[in-house]
Amino acid sequence: MKVRFWGVRGAFAMSGREFLRYGGNTPCVELVTDDGQRLAIDLGTGATELAKSLMGTELGKGKGELHVLLSHTHLDHIQGLPFFTPFFLEGNHISIHGVDPAGTSLEATLQNQLAPHYSPLGGLENLGAHVSVETFQPGHRLVLGPFKISTAPVPHATMWTTSFRIEADRKVVTFLSDVEYPDPLAPDPAAVALAMGADLLIHDAMHPDEEYDLRRGWGHSPVSAAITVAEAAMVKRLALFHHSPDATDDQIDRVVALAQARTKIPLFAAAEGAYLDV
Amino acid sequence: MEITFWGVRGSYPVPGPQTVRYGGQTSCVEVRSSEGGCLVVDAGTGLRALGQKLAREGGGAPGRYHILLSHVHWDHIQGLPFFEPAYIPGTTISVYALLTAADELQQVIGGITRHEFFPVPLEAAPAHFQYHEVEPGVRMTLGEFMVLPIALNHPFGAVGYRIDCDGTSVAYVSDTAPFTDVLHKQHFLRGLETLSEDDRRTLDQIRADLVKALSRCDTVIYDTHFLPDEYARFPHYGHSTPDQALEICVEAGVRRLVLYHHAPGHGDDLMDKIAKEYAEKGEALGIEVVTSFEGMAMVIGGAP
């Protein structure tokens, strides 16, 4: 299995010279099995770049299928949806999987994003592709083609986001973004179980530890929380993810160096760019 | 007056090596009077950096801000929840927009921070938000600024603004299609639709009113999202080309045209070519043509 980060930035897309090495797009991650089957996680602005790459596949001919997992529907995780070109080609089948937000449905939320006030698309029914929105209860398991997925709800300020443990090709990738544990330095049992033994853990690390006190309660993790889960779950590799919009490339370099000095778990900061072997 | 461009991109923010020079953030322009009065036009992602600057200038003290919205598509409002002054208690933020549907402005604009989309609802922000409906052709006085809303041709409606102050004028004309094709509709457009006689009359009237409103304006910021070949493929998207902007501005006797709302796929090198080509075209027509980039500041009314 390979993984590619198309968007690694939290909250807000950042353009400019200081953000070129790690990238300024908001969250979008692609997983590809050895035989070329794909899964996308979240549709932040990174999805507009993923879309360009997918146009070279069957999805570019209107003959493709794709499953998309949504961790939640905060804007930075869906703002690329109206510009995800595979949606516009008739014949494509794209299914979006997620949990209903409190008090509403996932489908109503995405419809609202495309409502005529906000988008000329007007609604999901106007997308050329066949788009289905499929919801599940947090904690349920999903099988999407070759991907076997366990899910768990994790706390994100006033709400819950969905985290994923994804198995394919006998490898495991765990996606734990937009999470703030009640005690960031105590290993959260649900998170640890989801990440146990993973080949790659992608974890929210929006705040450098020294800035965390100012941002407590905002729903994101300090770098140490990511390391705590990674160590308790004995993962093989940790990707720090969901970088603060204000973190420049040089600042992220420093965060990584400090984090590496603190743990024996191999770790790096997720960056837009090449396919990585899991 | 002086204006500063905080976001010049259309559709969605575009990070990356291709947008380093012209910028990747979406629509947002700051307008300043010589007395220091401030108007913000559009609240795209460029608003975040502007808000940081305004909060810094204010030293954390409450302020009074006016934000004029052309319309409420995401690329023109997405910066609002990230506007730092919204989190300063005692601040008042007046938002002006066209009512394009039956819903209240508060519901539509505040709706971008429903809990599904954003952790903190705007209603819960410490600043006080006021919403004002604008009507094309009906002037408003906002501090030292005289503001004229102008109807534009964009799906579900949009307005431009002519702003007069300090004895000079600047206008913001985005988003708009030209006035030859079907648009300005209140339903989803799959492609071009046949114009009725009524549609034609409406479009002719919108065009005539726009030219009149822009008459002798010093500087006009215009939606020039598309190059001509792109426009030919997507005429129903509601955006113009630099040629269509030139036609309107020359007819209105405008001194300077600013190209704006660049397509997300137009990288820096292509933007350089567009800037050069249209500066030359403008020169031949007797109008200065400038291509906007993020961070560009411009004195309105020429040299003092």
Coordinates of C-alpha atoms in Angstrom, one line a residue, chain A:
Chain A
M1 CA 0.0 0.0 0.0
K2 CA 1.1 3.5 -0.8
V3 CA 0.0 6.8 0.8
R4 CA 0.1 10.3 -0.6
F5 CA -0.6 13.5 1.2
W6 CA -2.5 16.0 -1.0
G7 CA -3.3 18.4 1.9
V8 CA -1.7 18.5 5.4
R9 CA -2.7 21.9 6.6
G10 CA -5.3 22.4 9.3
A11 CA -8.1 25.0 9.4
F12 CA -7.0 27.2 6.6
A13 CA -5.2 26.9 3.2
M14 CA -2.0 28.8 3.1
S15 CA -0.3 30.0 0.0
G16 CA 3.2 31.6 -0.3
R17 CA 6.8 30.9 -0.1
E18 CA 7.0 29.9 3.5
F19 CA 4.6 27.0 3.0
L20 CA 6.1 25.3 -0.1
R21 CA 7.9 22.4 1.3
Y22 CA 5.2 21.0 3.5
G23 CA 2.3 22.5 1.5
G24 CA -0.6 24.8 2.2
N25 CA -3.6 22.7 1.2
T26 CA -6.1 21.5 3.7
P27 CA -6.6 17.8 4.5
C28 CA -6.8 15.2 1.8
V29 CA -5.0 11.8 1.9
E30 CA -4.9 9.1 -0.8
L31 CA -4.3 5.4 -0.2
V32 CA -3.4 3.2 -3.1
T33 CA -3.2 -0.6 -2.9
D34 CA -0.4 -2.6 -4.8
D35 CA -2.9 -3.4 -7.5
G36 CA -3.9 0.3 -7.9
Q37 CA -7.2 0.5 -6.0
R38 CA -7.8 3.8 -4.2
L39 CA -9.3 5.3 -1.2
A40 CA -9.5 9.0 -0.3
I41 CA -9.7 10.5 3.2
D42 CA -11.2 14.0 3.5
L43 CA -11.8 16.5 0.8
G44 CA -10.0 19.7 1.8
T45 CA -8.4 21.9 -0.8
G46 CA -5.8 19.1 -1.4
A47 CA -8.6 17.3 -3.1
T48 CA -8.4 19.7 -6.1
E49 CA -4.9 18.5 -6.7
L50 CA -5.8 14.8 -6.1
A51 CA -8.6 15.4 -8.7
K52 CA -6.1 16.4 -11.3
S53 CA -4.0 13.3 -10.8
L54 CA -7.2 11.1 -10.9
M55 CA -8.1 12.5 -14.3
G56 CA -5.4 10.2 -15.7
T57 CA -7.3 7.2 -14.4
E58 CA -10.6 5.6 -15.2
L59 CA -12.2 8.5 -13.3
G60 CA -11.0 10.8 -16.0
K61 CA -13.0 8.8 -18.6
G62 CA -16.2 8.6 -16.6
K63 CA -15.7 4.9 -15.9
G64 CA -14.2 5.1 -12.4
E65 CA -15.2 4.3 -8.9
L66 CA -14.0 5.9 -5.8
H67 CA -14.7 5.7 -2.1
V68 CA -14.1 8.7 0.1
L69 CA -14.0 8.7 3.9
L70 CA -14.9 11.9 5.7
S71 CA -13.5 12.3 9.3
H72 CA -16.1 15.1 9.8
T73 CA -17.6 18.1 7.9
H74 CA -15.7 21.1 9.2
L75 CA -15.0 23.3 6.2
D76 CA -11.3 22.6 6.0
H77 CA -12.1 18.9 5.4
I78 CA -14.7 19.4 2.7
Q79 CA -13.9 22.7 1.0
G80 CA -12.4 20.9 -2.0
L81 CA -15.6 18.9 -2.7
P82 CA -17.2 21.4 -5.1
F83 CA -14.0 21.5 -7.2
F84 CA -13.3 17.7 -7.2
T85 CA -13.5 17.2 -11.0
P86 CA -14.3 13.4 -10.9
F87 CA -17.7 14.5 -9.6
F88 CA -18.5 16.3 -12.9
L89 CA -18.0 13.3 -15.2
E90 CA -21.1 11.2 -15.9
G91 CA -20.5 7.5 -15.5
N92 CA -18.3 7.8 -12.4
H93 CA -19.5 6.2 -9.2
I94 CA -18.3 8.0 -6.1
S95 CA -19.4 7.1 -2.6
I96 CA -18.8 9.3 0.4
H97 CA -18.7 7.6 3.8
G98 CA -19.1 9.3 7.1
V99 CA -21.0 9.8 10.3
D100 CA -24.1 12.0 10.6
P101 CA -23.2 15.3 12.4
A102 CA -25.2 15.9 15.5
G103 CA -28.8 17.0 14.8
T104 CA -28.6 16.6 11.0
S105 CA -27.5 14.2 8.4
L106 CA -24.3 14.0 6.4
E107 CA -26.2 14.3 3.2
A108 CA -28.1 17.4 4.3
T109 CA -24.8 18.9 5.4
L110 CA -23.2 18.4 2.0
Q111 CA -26.4 19.6 0.3
N112 CA -26.2 22.7 2.4
Q113 CA -22.5 23.2 1.3
L114 CA -23.7 23.2 -2.3
A115 CA -26.9 25.2 -1.7
P116 CA -27.5 27.9 -4.3
H117 CA -26.4 30.7 -1.9
Y118 CA -23.0 29.2 -1.5
S119 CA -22.3 27.4 -4.7
P120 CA -23.5 27.5 -8.4
L121 CA -23.7 23.7 -8.2
G122 CA -26.9 24.0 -6.3
G123 CA -26.9 20.5 -4.9
L124 CA -25.4 16.9 -5.1
E125 CA -28.1 16.0 -7.7
N126 CA -26.4 18.3 -10.2
L127 CA -23.0 16.6 -10.1
G128 CA -22.7 14.6 -13.2
A129 CA -21.3 11.5 -11.5
H130 CA -23.4 9.1 -9.5
V131 CA -22.7 10.3 -6.0
S132 CA -23.9 8.4 -3.0
V133 CA -23.6 9.5 0.6
E134 CA -23.4 6.5 3.0
T135 CA -23.5 6.9 6.7
F136 CA -22.4 4.5 9.4
Q137 CA -22.5 4.5 13.2
P138 CA -19.2 5.5 14.8
G139 CA -17.4 2.3 15.8
H140 CA -18.7 0.2 12.9
R141 CA -16.4 -1.6 10.5
L142 CA -16.5 -1.0 6.7
V143 CA -15.3 -3.0 3.8
L144 CA -14.7 -0.9 0.8
G145 CA -13.1 -3.0 -2.0
P146 CA -9.7 -4.2 -0.7
F147 CA -9.8 -1.8 2.3
K148 CA -10.9 -3.1 5.6
I149 CA -11.7 -0.2 7.9
S150 CA -12.3 0.1 11.6
T151 CA -13.7 3.4 12.9
A152 CA -13.9 5.1 16.2
P153 CA -15.3 8.4 17.4
V154 CA -12.7 10.7 19.0
P155 CA -13.3 14.0 20.8
H156 CA -12.9 17.3 18.8
A157 CA -13.8 20.2 21.0
T158 CA -17.6 20.4 21.1
M159 CA -18.1 17.4 18.7
W160 CA -16.7 14.0 17.7
T161 CA -14.7 13.2 14.6
T162 CA -14.3 9.8 13.1
S163 CA -10.9 8.1 13.1
F164 CA -10.0 5.2 10.8
R165 CA -7.8 2.1 10.9
I166 CA -7.4 1.0 7.3
E167 CA -6.0 -2.4 6.4
A168 CA -5.0 -3.5 2.9
D169 CA -2.1 -5.4 1.4
R170 CA -1.4 -6.7 5.0
K171 CA -0.4 -3.2 6.0
V172 CA -2.2 -0.8 8.4
V173 CA -2.6 2.9 8.2
T174 CA -4.4 4.8 11.1
F175 CA -5.8 8.2 10.5
L176 CA -6.4 10.2 13.7
S177 CA -6.9 13.8 12.9
D178 CA -8.9 16.6 14.5
V179 CA -8.7 15.1 17.9
E180 CA -8.0 16.6 21.4
Y181 CA -8.0 14.0 24.2
P182 CA -9.2 15.1 27.7
D183 CA -5.7 14.5 28.9
P184 CA -3.3 14.8 25.9
L185 CA -0.5 13.1 27.7
A186 CA -2.5 10.1 28.9
P187 CA -2.9 7.4 26.1
D188 CA -6.5 7.4 25.1
P189 CA -7.6 3.7 25.0
A190 CA -9.8 4.0 21.9
A191 CA -7.1 5.8 20.0
V192 CA -4.4 3.4 21.0
A193 CA -6.6 0.4 20.1
L194 CA -7.2 1.9 16.6
A195 CA -3.5 2.6 16.1
M196 CA -2.1 -0.6 17.7
G197 CA 0.9 -1.9 15.7
A198 CA 0.0 0.3 12.7
D199 CA 2.7 0.6 10.0
L200 CA 1.8 4.3 9.7
L201 CA -0.1 6.5 12.2
I202 CA -1.3 9.9 10.8
H203 CA -2.0 12.0 13.8
D204 CA -3.2 15.5 14.5
A205 CA -0.2 17.5 15.8
M206 CA -1.4 21.0 15.1
H207 CA 0.2 22.7 18.1
P208 CA 3.8 22.7 19.2
D209 CA 3.8 21.7 22.9
E210 CA 4.8 25.2 24.1
E211 CA 1.8 26.8 22.3
Y212 CA -0.7 24.2 23.5
D213 CA -1.8 26.0 26.7
L214 CA -3.0 28.9 24.6
R215 CA -5.0 26.6 22.4
R216 CA -6.4 24.1 24.9
G217 CA -10.0 23.3 24.1
W218 CA -9.8 24.1 20.4
G219 CA -10.0 20.5 19.5
H220 CA -6.5 19.8 18.3
S221 CA -3.5 17.9 19.7
P222 CA -0.1 19.0 20.8
V223 CA 2.8 17.1 19.2
S224 CA 3.3 15.2 22.5
A225 CA -0.2 13.7 22.3
A226 CA 0.6 12.2 18.9
I227 CA 3.9 10.8 20.3
T228 CA 2.0 9.4 23.4
V229 CA -0.5 7.5 21.2
A230 CA 2.3 6.3 18.8
E231 CA 4.4 4.9 21.7
A232 CA 1.5 3.3 23.5
A233 CA 0.3 1.7 20.3
M234 CA 3.9 0.8 19.2
V235 CA 3.4 2.0 15.7
K236 CA 6.1 1.6 13.2
R237 CA 6.0 5.2 11.9
L238 CA 4.3 8.4 12.9
A239 CA 3.3 11.3 10.5
L240 CA 2.6 14.6 12.2
F241 CA -0.5 16.0 10.4
H242 CA -2.9 19.0 10.3
H243 CA -0.2 21.6 10.7
S244 CA -1.2 25.0 12.0
P245 CA -1.8 27.6 9.2
D246 CA 0.7 29.8 10.8
A247 CA 3.5 27.2 10.9
T248 CA 6.1 28.0 8.2
D249 CA 8.3 25.3 6.7
D250 CA 11.2 26.3 9.0
Q251 CA 9.0 26.2 12.1
I252 CA 7.7 22.7 11.1
D253 CA 11.3 21.6 10.7
R254 CA 12.0 22.7 14.3
V255 CA 8.9 20.9 15.6
V256 CA 10.0 17.7 13.9
A257 CA 13.6 17.9 15.2
L258 CA 12.3 18.4 18.8
A259 CA 9.8 15.6 18.4
Q260 CA 12.4 13.2 17.0
A261 CA 14.6 13.9 20.0
R262 CA 11.8 12.8 22.3
T263 CA 10.9 9.4 21.0
K264 CA 12.4 6.3 19.4
I265 CA 9.4 6.0 17.0
P266 CA 10.4 7.1 13.5
L267 CA 8.4 10.2 12.7
F268 CA 8.1 12.9 10.1
A269 CA 5.8 15.8 9.3
A270 CA 3.4 15.0 6.6
A271 CA 4.1 16.9 3.4
E272 CA 2.4 17.3 0.1
G273 CA 4.3 15.4 -2.6
A274 CA 5.3 11.9 -3.5
Y275 CA 3.7 8.5 -2.9
L276 CA 5.2 6.9 0.2
D277 CA 5.4 3.2 0.8
V278 CA 3.6 2.3 3.9

